XYZ file of C-alpha atoms in Angstrom:
214
model
C 5.384 9.588 19.612
C 3.014 6.750 19.128
C -0.613 7.611 20.060
C -2.770 4.456 20.396
C -5.811 6.490 20.351
C -5.146 7.247 16.616
C -6.100 3.626 15.989
C -9.576 3.701 17.629
C -11.623 1.540 18.195
C -8.626 -0.918 18.336
C -6.261 1.191 20.612
C -5.409 -1.711 22.790
C -4.605 -4.081 19.984
C -2.460 -1.294 18.308
C -0.506 -0.679 21.590
C 0.316 -4.492 21.679
C 1.527 -4.835 17.917
C 2.870 -1.280 17.024
C 6.403 -2.403 17.930
C 6.269 -5.017 15.185
C 4.403 -2.779 12.725
C 7.313 -1.442 10.517
C 11.031 -2.090 10.241
C 13.891 -0.201 8.365
C 14.179 3.280 7.294
C 11.748 3.324 4.282
C 9.506 6.437 4.696
C 7.000 5.093 2.240
C 6.147 2.253 4.520
C 6.649 3.791 8.036
C 4.229 4.345 10.871
C 2.459 7.018 8.822
C 1.698 4.606 6.134
C 0.356 2.095 8.704
C -2.037 4.739 10.098
C -3.247 5.896 6.746
C -3.976 2.355 5.559
C -5.634 1.942 8.961
C -7.970 4.733 8.462
C -8.747 3.618 4.909
C -9.580 0.227 6.117
C -11.794 1.525 8.834
C -13.647 3.553 6.410
C -14.065 0.640 3.988
C -14.969 -1.695 6.971
C -17.808 0.727 7.977
C -19.368 0.110 4.675
C -18.575 -3.553 3.784
C -18.463 -5.182 7.246
C -15.941 -8.072 8.306
C -14.265 -8.702 11.320
C -12.655 -5.585 12.741
C -10.200 -7.143 14.952
C -8.834 -9.393 12.299
C -8.651 -6.548 9.896
C -6.869 -4.181 12.284
C -4.190 -6.758 13.093
C -3.581 -7.433 9.545
C -3.153 -3.700 8.787
C -0.943 -3.242 11.681
C 1.329 -6.263 10.599
C 1.053 -6.095 6.748
C 4.540 -4.413 6.526
C 6.210 -6.088 9.402
C 9.017 -7.355 7.051
C 10.884 -4.736 5.184
C 11.878 -5.517 1.615
C 13.123 -2.977 -0.830
C 11.208 -2.599 -3.996
C 14.337 -3.510 -6.101
C 15.064 -6.758 -4.201
C 14.725 -9.996 -5.636
C 12.648 -11.067 -2.745
C 10.016 -8.295 -3.392
C 7.409 -10.687 -4.498
C 7.773 -12.686 -1.377
C 7.503 -9.731 0.970
C 3.920 -10.203 2.033
C 4.374 -13.985 2.573
C 7.295 -13.186 4.814
C 5.340 -10.682 6.676
C 2.326 -13.118 7.017
C 4.779 -15.724 8.512
C 6.170 -13.236 10.990
C 2.789 -11.975 11.837
C 1.583 -15.371 12.576
C 4.397 -16.003 14.956
C 3.723 -12.735 16.889
C -0.014 -13.534 17.063
C 0.625 -16.907 18.188
C 2.685 -15.615 21.157
C -0.155 -13.358 22.098
C -2.455 -16.435 22.336
C -4.461 -15.888 19.171
C -6.402 -19.004 17.969
C -5.139 -20.774 14.831
C -8.170 -19.755 12.815
C -7.638 -16.023 13.486
C -4.098 -16.319 12.821
C -4.772 -17.848 9.535
C -7.330 -15.089 8.678
C -4.884 -12.425 9.302
C -2.020 -14.237 7.464
C -4.152 -14.652 4.415
C -5.097 -11.029 4.269
C -1.293 -9.861 4.776
C -0.333 -12.386 1.968
C -2.928 -11.221 -0.437
C -2.574 -7.439 0.143
C 0.512 -7.264 -2.064
C 0.305 -6.244 -5.662
C 3.440 -8.194 -6.485
C 2.437 -11.233 -4.737
C -0.450 -11.968 -7.279
C -2.555 -13.553 -4.586
C -6.334 -13.226 -4.882
C -8.000 -12.207 -1.583
C -10.599 -14.758 -0.368
C -12.104 -13.053 2.667
C -13.683 -9.635 3.200
C -10.782 -8.763 5.586
C -8.215 -9.544 3.001
C -10.215 -7.644 0.264
C -10.585 -4.475 2.468
C -6.669 -4.581 3.455
C -5.769 -4.816 -0.302
C -8.101 -1.885 -1.114
C -6.788 0.169 1.782
C -3.282 -0.398 1.005
C -3.693 0.372 -2.668
C -5.653 3.566 -1.839
C -2.361 4.795 -0.366
C -0.548 4.238 -3.638
C -2.788 6.568 -5.601
C -3.919 10.149 -5.221
C -1.737 12.784 -4.067
C -0.123 10.610 -1.246
C 0.603 8.089 -4.030
C 2.410 10.780 -6.108
C 4.523 11.687 -3.049
C 5.438 8.081 -2.485
C 6.176 7.330 -5.994
C 8.771 10.086 -6.231
C 10.111 9.178 -2.739
C 10.709 5.612 -3.687
C 12.145 6.783 -7.010
C 14.711 8.881 -5.188
C 15.417 6.045 -2.808
C 16.064 3.621 -5.882
C 18.279 6.301 -7.661
C 15.783 6.936 -10.410
C 15.661 10.021 -12.354
C 12.383 12.148 -12.395
C 11.714 11.573 -16.305
C 13.417 11.253 -19.575
C 14.046 14.734 -20.608
C 13.664 13.872 -24.394
C 10.642 11.880 -24.218
C 9.098 12.200 -20.764
C 5.744 10.610 -21.615
C 7.471 7.525 -23.358
C 5.816 8.234 -26.730
C 8.738 6.626 -28.793
C 10.526 4.634 -25.993
C 9.586 1.653 -23.840
C 8.375 2.543 -20.262
C 11.056 2.104 -17.710
C 10.051 2.901 -14.050
C 13.480 1.888 -12.822
C 15.146 4.710 -14.674
C 12.333 7.153 -14.517
C 9.992 7.637 -11.577
C 7.169 9.176 -13.749
C 7.025 6.146 -15.859
C 5.575 4.357 -12.738
C 2.291 6.090 -13.273
C 1.755 4.110 -16.450
C 3.375 0.826 -15.497
C 1.508 0.495 -12.317
C -0.415 3.240 -10.597
C -2.941 3.805 -13.349
C -3.840 0.107 -13.315
C -4.636 0.045 -9.672
C -8.199 1.611 -9.630
C -9.486 -1.104 -11.918
C -8.539 -3.863 -9.480
C -10.395 -2.720 -6.230
C -12.076 -5.454 -4.466
C -15.079 -3.722 -2.673
C -17.663 -1.107 -3.695
C -16.556 1.254 -0.971
C -12.954 0.923 -2.131
C -13.816 1.387 -5.793
C -15.529 4.614 -5.029
C -12.677 6.028 -3.050
C -10.229 4.889 -5.703
C -12.066 6.698 -8.468
C -11.675 10.085 -6.928
C -7.821 9.360 -6.234
C -7.205 7.953 -9.598
C -8.613 11.250 -11.037
C -6.202 13.139 -8.938
C -3.249 10.946 -10.061
C -4.102 11.472 -13.680
C -4.621 15.181 -13.212
C -1.257 15.509 -11.483
C 0.522 13.685 -14.501
C -1.157 16.049 -16.853
C -0.104 19.158 -15.006
C 3.307 17.760 -14.569
C 3.921 17.010 -18.287
C 2.434 20.607 -19.114
C 5.238 22.149 -16.863
C 8.255 20.417 -18.440
């Protein structure tokens, strides 16, 4: 059951947008993900500033279009979400300037889009979303997505990819090196970088323990 108070101090905004927040059946981009990103964003916002209303709307709508990780449209997912979000906010009477600010933050949040965030709200959303890709939640999401895509856990004969090319489409554990370990170096805000450092360590500790067990 949706609880607007979980999105304090933007309960009213959340209540008006939550129906659009997530689509499809991807458990790594569901309402729980939206709420985690919102909490990350509010924590960073407290230290970095910015417009909380713009940021909250961008968080709530950043995954309003569902595109699977293996889709040829994946690099366009955030642009498609920004376009849909803009139409939603226009119907609610938002100004063109505010809609543009939300749209930029949504477009720039995606790793695969390769768009540099230009505003503090865009930087915070990107950091908040990437925090959810590392740490223990990131581990869980990595294996969930790997299973969803039909990947194996690891190469049984060379799990650390010592003598083979990394291939995260075949082996979920390869995604740590192809993407997840690179994320902490790209955080946009000081607060985000501090939070990312702790989660990056957890991620690396997990991989070390995992490889020890197999």
